Protein backbone atom coordinates (compact mmCIF):
# COMPACT_ATOMS: atom_id res chain seq x y z
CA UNK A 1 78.82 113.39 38.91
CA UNK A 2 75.30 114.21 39.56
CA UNK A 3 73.78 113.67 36.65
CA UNK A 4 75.33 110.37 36.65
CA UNK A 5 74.13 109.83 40.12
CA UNK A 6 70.69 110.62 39.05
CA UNK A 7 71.30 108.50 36.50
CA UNK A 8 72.02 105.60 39.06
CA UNK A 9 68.88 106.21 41.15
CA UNK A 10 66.32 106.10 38.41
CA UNK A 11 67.68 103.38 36.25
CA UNK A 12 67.92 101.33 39.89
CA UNK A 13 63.94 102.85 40.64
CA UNK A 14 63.01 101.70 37.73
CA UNK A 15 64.37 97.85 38.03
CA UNK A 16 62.69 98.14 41.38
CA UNK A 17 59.26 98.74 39.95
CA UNK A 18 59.27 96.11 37.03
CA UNK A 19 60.48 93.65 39.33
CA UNK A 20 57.69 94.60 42.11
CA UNK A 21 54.99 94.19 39.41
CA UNK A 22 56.50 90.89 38.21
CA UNK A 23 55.70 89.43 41.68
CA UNK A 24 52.30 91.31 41.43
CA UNK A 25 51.84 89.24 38.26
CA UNK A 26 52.88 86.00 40.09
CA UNK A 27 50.83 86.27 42.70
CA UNK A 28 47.57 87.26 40.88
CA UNK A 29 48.49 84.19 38.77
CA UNK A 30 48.25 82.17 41.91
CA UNK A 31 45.49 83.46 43.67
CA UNK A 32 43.64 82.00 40.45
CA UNK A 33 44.67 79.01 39.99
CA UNK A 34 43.77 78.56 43.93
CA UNK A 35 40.58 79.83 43.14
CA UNK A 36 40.06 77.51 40.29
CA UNK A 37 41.26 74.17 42.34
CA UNK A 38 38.42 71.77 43.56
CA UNK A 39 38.97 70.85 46.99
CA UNK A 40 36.62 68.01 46.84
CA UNK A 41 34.33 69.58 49.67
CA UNK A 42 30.99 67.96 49.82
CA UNK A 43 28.73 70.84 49.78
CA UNK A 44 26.47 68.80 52.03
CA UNK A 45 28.99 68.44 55.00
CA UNK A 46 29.01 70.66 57.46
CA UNK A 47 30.13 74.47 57.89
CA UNK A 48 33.22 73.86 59.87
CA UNK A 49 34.96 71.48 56.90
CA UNK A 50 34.08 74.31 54.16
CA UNK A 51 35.27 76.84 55.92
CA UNK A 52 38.66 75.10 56.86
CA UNK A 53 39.20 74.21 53.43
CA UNK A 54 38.61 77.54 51.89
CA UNK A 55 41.36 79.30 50.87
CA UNK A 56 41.48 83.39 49.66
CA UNK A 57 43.59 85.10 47.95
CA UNK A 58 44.60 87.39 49.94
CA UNK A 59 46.57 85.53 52.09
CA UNK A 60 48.57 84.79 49.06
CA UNK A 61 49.23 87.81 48.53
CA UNK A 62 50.93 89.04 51.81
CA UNK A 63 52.57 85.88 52.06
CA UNK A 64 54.55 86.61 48.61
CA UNK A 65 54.48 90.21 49.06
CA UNK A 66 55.85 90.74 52.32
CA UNK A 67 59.46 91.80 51.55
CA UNK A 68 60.60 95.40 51.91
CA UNK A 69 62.41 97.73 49.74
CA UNK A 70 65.69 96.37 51.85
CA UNK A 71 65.01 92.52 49.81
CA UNK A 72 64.52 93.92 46.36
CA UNK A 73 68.16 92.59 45.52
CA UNK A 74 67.56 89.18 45.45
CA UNK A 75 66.88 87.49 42.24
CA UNK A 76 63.75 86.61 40.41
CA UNK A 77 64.45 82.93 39.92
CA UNK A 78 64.03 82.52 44.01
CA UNK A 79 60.92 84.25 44.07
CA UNK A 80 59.84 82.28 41.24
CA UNK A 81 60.98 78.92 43.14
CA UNK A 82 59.42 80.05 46.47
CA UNK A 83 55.74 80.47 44.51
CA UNK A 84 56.09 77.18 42.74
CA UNK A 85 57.12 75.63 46.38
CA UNK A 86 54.17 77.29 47.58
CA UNK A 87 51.67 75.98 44.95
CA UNK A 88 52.77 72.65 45.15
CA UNK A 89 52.14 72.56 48.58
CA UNK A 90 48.28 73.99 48.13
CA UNK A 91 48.27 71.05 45.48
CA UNK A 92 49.41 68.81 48.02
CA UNK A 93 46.91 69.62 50.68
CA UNK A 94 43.78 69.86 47.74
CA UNK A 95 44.33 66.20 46.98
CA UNK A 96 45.03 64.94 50.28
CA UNK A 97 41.69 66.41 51.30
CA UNK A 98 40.00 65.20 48.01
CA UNK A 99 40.79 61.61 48.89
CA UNK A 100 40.03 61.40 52.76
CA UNK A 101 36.67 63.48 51.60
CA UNK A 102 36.21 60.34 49.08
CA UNK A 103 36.12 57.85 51.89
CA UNK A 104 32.29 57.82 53.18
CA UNK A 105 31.40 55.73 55.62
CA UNK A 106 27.67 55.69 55.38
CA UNK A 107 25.17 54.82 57.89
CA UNK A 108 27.94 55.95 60.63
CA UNK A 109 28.02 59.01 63.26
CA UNK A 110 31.38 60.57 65.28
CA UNK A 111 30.24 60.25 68.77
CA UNK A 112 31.83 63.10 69.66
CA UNK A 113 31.25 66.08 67.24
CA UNK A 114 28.42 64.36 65.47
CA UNK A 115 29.81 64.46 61.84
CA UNK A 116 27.23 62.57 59.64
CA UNK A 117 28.68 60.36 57.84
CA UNK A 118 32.26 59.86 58.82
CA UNK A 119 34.72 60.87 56.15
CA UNK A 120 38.40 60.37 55.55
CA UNK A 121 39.73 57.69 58.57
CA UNK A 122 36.63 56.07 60.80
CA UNK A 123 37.90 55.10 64.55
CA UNK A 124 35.89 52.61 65.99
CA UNK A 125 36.36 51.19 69.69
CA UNK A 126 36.65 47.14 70.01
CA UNK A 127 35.35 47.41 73.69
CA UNK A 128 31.97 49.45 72.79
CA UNK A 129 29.38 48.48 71.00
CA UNK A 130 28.61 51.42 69.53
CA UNK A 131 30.93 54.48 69.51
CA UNK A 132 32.90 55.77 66.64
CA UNK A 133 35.01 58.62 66.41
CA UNK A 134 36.33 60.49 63.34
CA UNK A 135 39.97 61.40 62.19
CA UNK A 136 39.86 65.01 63.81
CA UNK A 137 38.23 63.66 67.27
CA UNK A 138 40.91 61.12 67.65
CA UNK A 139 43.83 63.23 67.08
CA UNK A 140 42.47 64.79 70.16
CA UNK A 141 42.45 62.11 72.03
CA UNK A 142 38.92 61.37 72.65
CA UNK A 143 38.01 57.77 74.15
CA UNK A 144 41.45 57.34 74.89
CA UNK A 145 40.88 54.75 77.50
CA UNK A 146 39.51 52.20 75.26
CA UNK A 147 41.38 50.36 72.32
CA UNK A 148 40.24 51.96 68.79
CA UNK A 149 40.26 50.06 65.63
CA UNK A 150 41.18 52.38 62.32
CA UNK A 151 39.27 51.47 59.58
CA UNK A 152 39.95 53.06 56.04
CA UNK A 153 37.95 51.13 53.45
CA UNK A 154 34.72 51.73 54.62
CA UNK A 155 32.22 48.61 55.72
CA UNK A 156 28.73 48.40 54.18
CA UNK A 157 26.19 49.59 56.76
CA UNK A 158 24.40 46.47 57.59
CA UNK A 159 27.72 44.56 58.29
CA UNK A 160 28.61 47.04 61.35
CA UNK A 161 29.16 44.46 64.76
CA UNK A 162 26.02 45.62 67.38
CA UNK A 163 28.17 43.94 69.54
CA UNK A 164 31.65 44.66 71.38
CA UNK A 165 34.59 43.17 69.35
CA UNK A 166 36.55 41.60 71.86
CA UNK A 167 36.51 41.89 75.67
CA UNK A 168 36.78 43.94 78.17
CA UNK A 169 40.87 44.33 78.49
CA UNK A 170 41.33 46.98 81.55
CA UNK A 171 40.52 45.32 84.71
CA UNK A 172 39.34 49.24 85.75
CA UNK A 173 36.82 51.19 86.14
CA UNK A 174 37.87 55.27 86.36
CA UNK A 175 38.52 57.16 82.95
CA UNK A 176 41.27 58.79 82.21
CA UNK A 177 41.27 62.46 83.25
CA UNK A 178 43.87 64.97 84.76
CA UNK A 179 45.71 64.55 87.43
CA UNK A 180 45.46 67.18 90.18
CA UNK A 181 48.69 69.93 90.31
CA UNK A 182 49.33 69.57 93.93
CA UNK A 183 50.15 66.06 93.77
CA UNK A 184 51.90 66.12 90.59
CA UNK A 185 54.11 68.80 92.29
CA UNK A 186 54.68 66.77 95.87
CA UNK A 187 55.44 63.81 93.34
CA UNK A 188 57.60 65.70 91.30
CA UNK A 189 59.70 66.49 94.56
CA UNK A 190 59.82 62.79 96.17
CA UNK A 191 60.38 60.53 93.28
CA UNK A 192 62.61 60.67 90.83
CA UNK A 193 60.00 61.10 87.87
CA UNK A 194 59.19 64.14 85.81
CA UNK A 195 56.14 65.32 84.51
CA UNK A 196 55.98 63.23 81.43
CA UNK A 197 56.43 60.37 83.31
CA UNK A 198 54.10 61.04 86.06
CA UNK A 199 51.27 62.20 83.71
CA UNK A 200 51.76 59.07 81.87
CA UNK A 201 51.76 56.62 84.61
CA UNK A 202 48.41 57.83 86.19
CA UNK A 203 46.89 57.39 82.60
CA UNK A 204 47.67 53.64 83.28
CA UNK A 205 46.48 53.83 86.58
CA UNK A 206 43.37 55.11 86.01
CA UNK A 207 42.20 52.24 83.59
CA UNK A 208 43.35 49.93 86.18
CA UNK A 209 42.14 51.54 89.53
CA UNK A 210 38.40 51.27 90.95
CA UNK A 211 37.13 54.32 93.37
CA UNK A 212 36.80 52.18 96.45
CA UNK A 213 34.31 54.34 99.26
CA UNK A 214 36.05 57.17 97.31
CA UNK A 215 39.16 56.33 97.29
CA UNK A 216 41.35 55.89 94.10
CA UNK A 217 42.94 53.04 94.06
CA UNK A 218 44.27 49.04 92.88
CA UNK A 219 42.63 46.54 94.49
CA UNK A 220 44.45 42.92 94.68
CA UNK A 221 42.50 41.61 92.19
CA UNK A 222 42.77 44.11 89.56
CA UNK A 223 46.28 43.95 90.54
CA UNK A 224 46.39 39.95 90.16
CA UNK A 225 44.94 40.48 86.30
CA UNK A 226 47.49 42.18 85.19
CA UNK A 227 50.57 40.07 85.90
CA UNK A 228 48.29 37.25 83.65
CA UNK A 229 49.61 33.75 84.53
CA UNK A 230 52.40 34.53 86.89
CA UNK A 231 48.65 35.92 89.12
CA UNK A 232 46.12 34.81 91.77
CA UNK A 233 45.25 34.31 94.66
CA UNK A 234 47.65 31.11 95.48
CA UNK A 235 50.37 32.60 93.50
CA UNK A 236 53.38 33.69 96.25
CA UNK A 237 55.14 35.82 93.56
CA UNK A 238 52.08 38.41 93.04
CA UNK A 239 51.05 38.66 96.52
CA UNK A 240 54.70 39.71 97.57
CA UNK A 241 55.13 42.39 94.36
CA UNK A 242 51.60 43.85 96.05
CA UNK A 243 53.10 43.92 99.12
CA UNK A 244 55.92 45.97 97.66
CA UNK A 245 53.69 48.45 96.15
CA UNK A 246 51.41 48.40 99.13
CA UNK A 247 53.82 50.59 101.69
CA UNK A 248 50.93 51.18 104.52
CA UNK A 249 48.84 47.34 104.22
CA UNK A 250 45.84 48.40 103.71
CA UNK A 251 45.09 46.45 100.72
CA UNK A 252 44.90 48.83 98.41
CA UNK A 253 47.58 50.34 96.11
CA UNK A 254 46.93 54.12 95.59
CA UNK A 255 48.67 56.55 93.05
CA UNK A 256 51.25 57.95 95.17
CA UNK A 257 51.99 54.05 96.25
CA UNK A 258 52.57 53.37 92.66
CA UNK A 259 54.50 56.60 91.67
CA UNK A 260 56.86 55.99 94.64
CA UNK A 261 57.22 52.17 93.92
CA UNK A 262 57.60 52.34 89.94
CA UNK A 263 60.23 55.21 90.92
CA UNK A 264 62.61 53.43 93.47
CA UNK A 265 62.00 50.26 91.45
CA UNK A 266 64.05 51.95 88.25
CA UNK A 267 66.30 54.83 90.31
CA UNK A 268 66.31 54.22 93.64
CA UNK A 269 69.49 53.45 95.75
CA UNK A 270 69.75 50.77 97.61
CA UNK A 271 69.26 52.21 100.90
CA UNK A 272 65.70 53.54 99.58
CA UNK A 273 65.13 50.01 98.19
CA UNK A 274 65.35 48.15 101.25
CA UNK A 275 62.27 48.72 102.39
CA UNK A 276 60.39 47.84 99.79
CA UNK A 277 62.48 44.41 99.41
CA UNK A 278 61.73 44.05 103.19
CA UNK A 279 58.25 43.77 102.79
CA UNK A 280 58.00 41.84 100.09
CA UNK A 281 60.28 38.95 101.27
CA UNK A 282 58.37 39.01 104.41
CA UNK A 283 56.26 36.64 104.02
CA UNK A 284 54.60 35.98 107.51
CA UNK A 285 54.60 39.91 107.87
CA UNK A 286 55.93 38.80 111.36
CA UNK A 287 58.70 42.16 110.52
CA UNK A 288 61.68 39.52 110.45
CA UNK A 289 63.17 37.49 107.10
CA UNK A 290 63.79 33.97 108.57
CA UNK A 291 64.91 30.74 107.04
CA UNK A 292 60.85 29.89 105.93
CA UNK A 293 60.60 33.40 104.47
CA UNK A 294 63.74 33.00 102.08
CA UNK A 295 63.09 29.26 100.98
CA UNK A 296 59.63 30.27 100.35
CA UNK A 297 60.64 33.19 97.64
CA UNK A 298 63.63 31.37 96.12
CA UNK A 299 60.82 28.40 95.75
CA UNK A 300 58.27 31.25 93.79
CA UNK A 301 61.43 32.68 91.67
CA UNK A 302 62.15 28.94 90.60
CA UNK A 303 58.46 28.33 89.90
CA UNK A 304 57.90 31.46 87.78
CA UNK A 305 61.53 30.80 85.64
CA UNK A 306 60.26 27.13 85.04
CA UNK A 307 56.77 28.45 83.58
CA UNK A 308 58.87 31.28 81.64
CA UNK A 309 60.63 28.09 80.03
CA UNK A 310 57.83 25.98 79.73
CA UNK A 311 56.38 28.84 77.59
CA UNK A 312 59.71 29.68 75.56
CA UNK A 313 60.05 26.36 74.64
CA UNK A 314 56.30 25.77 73.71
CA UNK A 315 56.58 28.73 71.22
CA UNK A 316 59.79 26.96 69.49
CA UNK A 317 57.81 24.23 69.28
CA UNK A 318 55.29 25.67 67.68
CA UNK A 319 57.28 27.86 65.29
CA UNK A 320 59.55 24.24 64.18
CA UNK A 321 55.91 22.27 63.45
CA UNK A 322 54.73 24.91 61.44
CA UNK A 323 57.25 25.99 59.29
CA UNK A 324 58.05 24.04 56.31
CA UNK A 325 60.50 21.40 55.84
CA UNK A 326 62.99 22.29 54.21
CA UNK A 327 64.54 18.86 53.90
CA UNK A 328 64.04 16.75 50.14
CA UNK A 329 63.80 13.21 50.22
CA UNK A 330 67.70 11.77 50.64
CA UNK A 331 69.01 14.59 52.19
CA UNK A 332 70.92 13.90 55.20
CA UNK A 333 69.03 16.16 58.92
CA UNK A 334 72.57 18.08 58.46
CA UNK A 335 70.87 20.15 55.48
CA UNK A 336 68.49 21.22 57.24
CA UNK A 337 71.58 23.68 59.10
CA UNK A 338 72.39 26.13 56.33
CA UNK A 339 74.30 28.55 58.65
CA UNK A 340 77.72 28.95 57.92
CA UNK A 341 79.72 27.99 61.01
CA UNK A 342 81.65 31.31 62.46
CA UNK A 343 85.29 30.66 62.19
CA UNK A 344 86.77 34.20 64.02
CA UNK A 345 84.29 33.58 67.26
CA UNK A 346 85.75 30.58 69.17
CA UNK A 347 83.29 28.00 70.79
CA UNK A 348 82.11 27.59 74.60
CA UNK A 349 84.61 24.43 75.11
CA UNK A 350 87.61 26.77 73.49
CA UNK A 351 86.95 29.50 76.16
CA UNK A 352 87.36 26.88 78.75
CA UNK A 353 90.10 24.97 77.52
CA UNK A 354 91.60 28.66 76.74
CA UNK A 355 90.84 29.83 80.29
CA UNK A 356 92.36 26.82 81.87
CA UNK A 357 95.46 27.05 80.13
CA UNK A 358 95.62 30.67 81.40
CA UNK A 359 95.09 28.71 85.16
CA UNK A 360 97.52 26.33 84.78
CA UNK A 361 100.30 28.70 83.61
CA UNK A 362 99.86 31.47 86.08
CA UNK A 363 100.38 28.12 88.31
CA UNK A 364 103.54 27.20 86.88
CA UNK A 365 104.56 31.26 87.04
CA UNK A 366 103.81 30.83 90.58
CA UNK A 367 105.85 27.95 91.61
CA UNK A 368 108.91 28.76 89.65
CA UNK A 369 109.14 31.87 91.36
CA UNK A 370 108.22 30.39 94.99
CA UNK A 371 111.40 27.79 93.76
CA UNK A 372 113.31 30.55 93.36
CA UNK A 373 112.48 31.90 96.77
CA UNK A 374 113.46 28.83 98.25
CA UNK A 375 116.43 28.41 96.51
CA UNK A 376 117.61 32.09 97.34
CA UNK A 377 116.73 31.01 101.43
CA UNK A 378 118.67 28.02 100.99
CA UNK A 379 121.95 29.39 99.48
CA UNK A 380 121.52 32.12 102.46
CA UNK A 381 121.63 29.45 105.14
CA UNK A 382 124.25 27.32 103.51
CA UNK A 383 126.71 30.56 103.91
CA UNK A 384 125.60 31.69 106.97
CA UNK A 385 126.86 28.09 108.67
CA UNK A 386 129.46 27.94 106.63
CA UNK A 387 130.74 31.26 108.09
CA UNK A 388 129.95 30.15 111.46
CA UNK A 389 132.25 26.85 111.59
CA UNK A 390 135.17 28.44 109.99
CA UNK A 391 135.08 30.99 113.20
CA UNK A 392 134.22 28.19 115.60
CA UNK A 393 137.61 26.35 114.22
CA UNK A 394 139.45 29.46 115.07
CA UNK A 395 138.71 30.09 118.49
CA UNK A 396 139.37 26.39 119.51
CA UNK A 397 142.65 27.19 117.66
């Protein structure tokens, strides 16, 4: 029994070793062919892109050989998979990093980490005249605040715009920059918004807020851009939504302001709601909601549904004159409705003819059983006099 358990040992410490130099094999195999692949680096780019895209061997090698003597029972055809996986991948990578190399934009500079000329994606803001950005400086969010235009087939150098693309679109003036931790934590506790939500929501306030005698905040016209036509000075509807937002009147809307508003607007109660609808439908600010105050907001709700109309009904207009006719000469205007009619949904004048059938027998329901009722009473009284004459006639007897 020993010498067959030595037997055991050395026949199993010798599969060990041929399969440990197999993978030694594989991997030097590898580490070659890595060696061998063209990247597509431009030798004239800078340090930091050659030395991302350089790739050892030695990695390779304690990636694949970092199993113990504990995994040496697994098979060679998943080893063999997992280094094929793994190669592909490398391939993957080379060639995506070939092709964004391949895409020069000449006569071009990243504003931020001064890559000369731009490879792979180009980034270049609409609202600046001249600022570009490269792929890695955009993934990092660099001139956020502005609206960037991604351009992948490069433009020839003398056709770049001097000049900004199109407007200026934030009615602001602060950049975008991190919000202090103390008031993210009071807001945190008073509203109902998290982090994410707070974090995001002074991003947007920052592009529209001005620092007024240094104080961040919304003044009424910024405020009066952004609600587009429904805004302005005259308009009722935007003055009262500032009011809303504005909880101390001082004509200015401040973070907090906003944070609390945009939070009871979405998941407040209505007790913590009230206020806020106070003000706003106070019109006079006189702190009482009289006839005036109600017929003039009902007359700004109708105003701003009839312009919402206007406009819906403008774009079908629009969308009918331009699109083809679908009609041929002869055809009757019914071709031109090539939706089948629904036959299992029934029409508006069904549902009301359905519904006041439902009416008019719960009626009859009604007074059949109130008939009934009556009839019951009726037969009651009939006895009960009957039963009282038939004792009068025996006393007088």
């Amino acid at each position: 029994s020993t010498h067959s358990d030595g037997a055991v040992r050395t026949t199993l410490h010798r599969t060990r070793t041929i399969r440990r130099s197999r993978r030694q094999m594989s991997s030097d195999s590898i580490a070659e062919e890595i060696r061998d692949t063209d990247f597509g680096l431009d030798t004239t780019g800078s340090a930091d892109q050659a030395t991302s895209a350089t790739v050892s061997a030695r990695p390779v090698h304690d990636v694949l050989d970092t199993g113990h003597d504990d995994d040496e029972s697994e098979s060679e055809e998943n080893g063999t998979d997992a280094d094929m996986r793994l190669l592909q991948l490398l391939c993957t990578i080379s060639e995506d990093q070939s092709r964004r190399n391949g895409i020069i934009h000449r006569g071009t500079t990243c504003n931020s980490c001064q890559e000369t000329p731009i490879r792979g994606i180009r980034y270049k803001c609409a609202q600046c005249a001249t600022v570009d950005i490269c792929e890695a400086c955009e993934a990092n969010d660099v001139h956020r605040h502005h609206v960037m235009l991604r351009i992948s087939v490069p433009i020839p150098p003398l056709m770049n715009s001097r000049m900004p693309l199109i407007r200026k679109i934030y009615p602001g003036t602060l950049q975008p920059k991190e919000l202090a931790r103390e008031v993210r934590k009071e807001l945190e506790t008073t509203t109902c918004l998290d982090r994410i939500d707070i974090i995001s929501l002074y991003n947007e306030f920052c592009v529209l807020a001005s620092n007024i005698d240094g104080t961040e905040a919304i003044t009424r016209t910024s405020f009066y851009k952004c609600l587009g036509q429904f805004g302005g000075a005259d308009s009722v509807l935007a003055s009262r939504i500032f009011a809303y937002y504005d909880a101390d009147g001082d004509n200015l809307i401040t973070f907090p302001e906003m944070a609390r508003g945009f939070s009871v607007y979405n998941k407040g109660t209505p007790e913590e709601k009230a206020p806020g609808v106070f003000r706003a439908y106070d019109v006079d600010g006189d702190n009482m909601l009289s006839r005036d105050d109600l017929r003039i907001m009902l007359e700004a709700f109708a105003d701003a549904s009839r312009e919402i109309t206007k406009n819906m009904v403008r774009a079908l207009e629009d969308d009918v004159l331009e699109a083809p006719s679908r009609l041929l000469p002869g055809q009757p205007i019914s071709a031109a409705f090539t939706a089948p009619i629904p036959t299992h949904s029934p029409s508006a004048l069904d549902k009301e003819v359905s519904a006041l059938r439902a009416e008019v027998n719960a009626l009859r329901e009604s007074a059949a059983v109130r008939r009934e009722v009556l009839d019951e009473q009726g037969e009651g009284e009939s006895d009960a006099g009957s039963e009282g004459s038939g004792a009068a006639t025996t006393s007088a007897t």
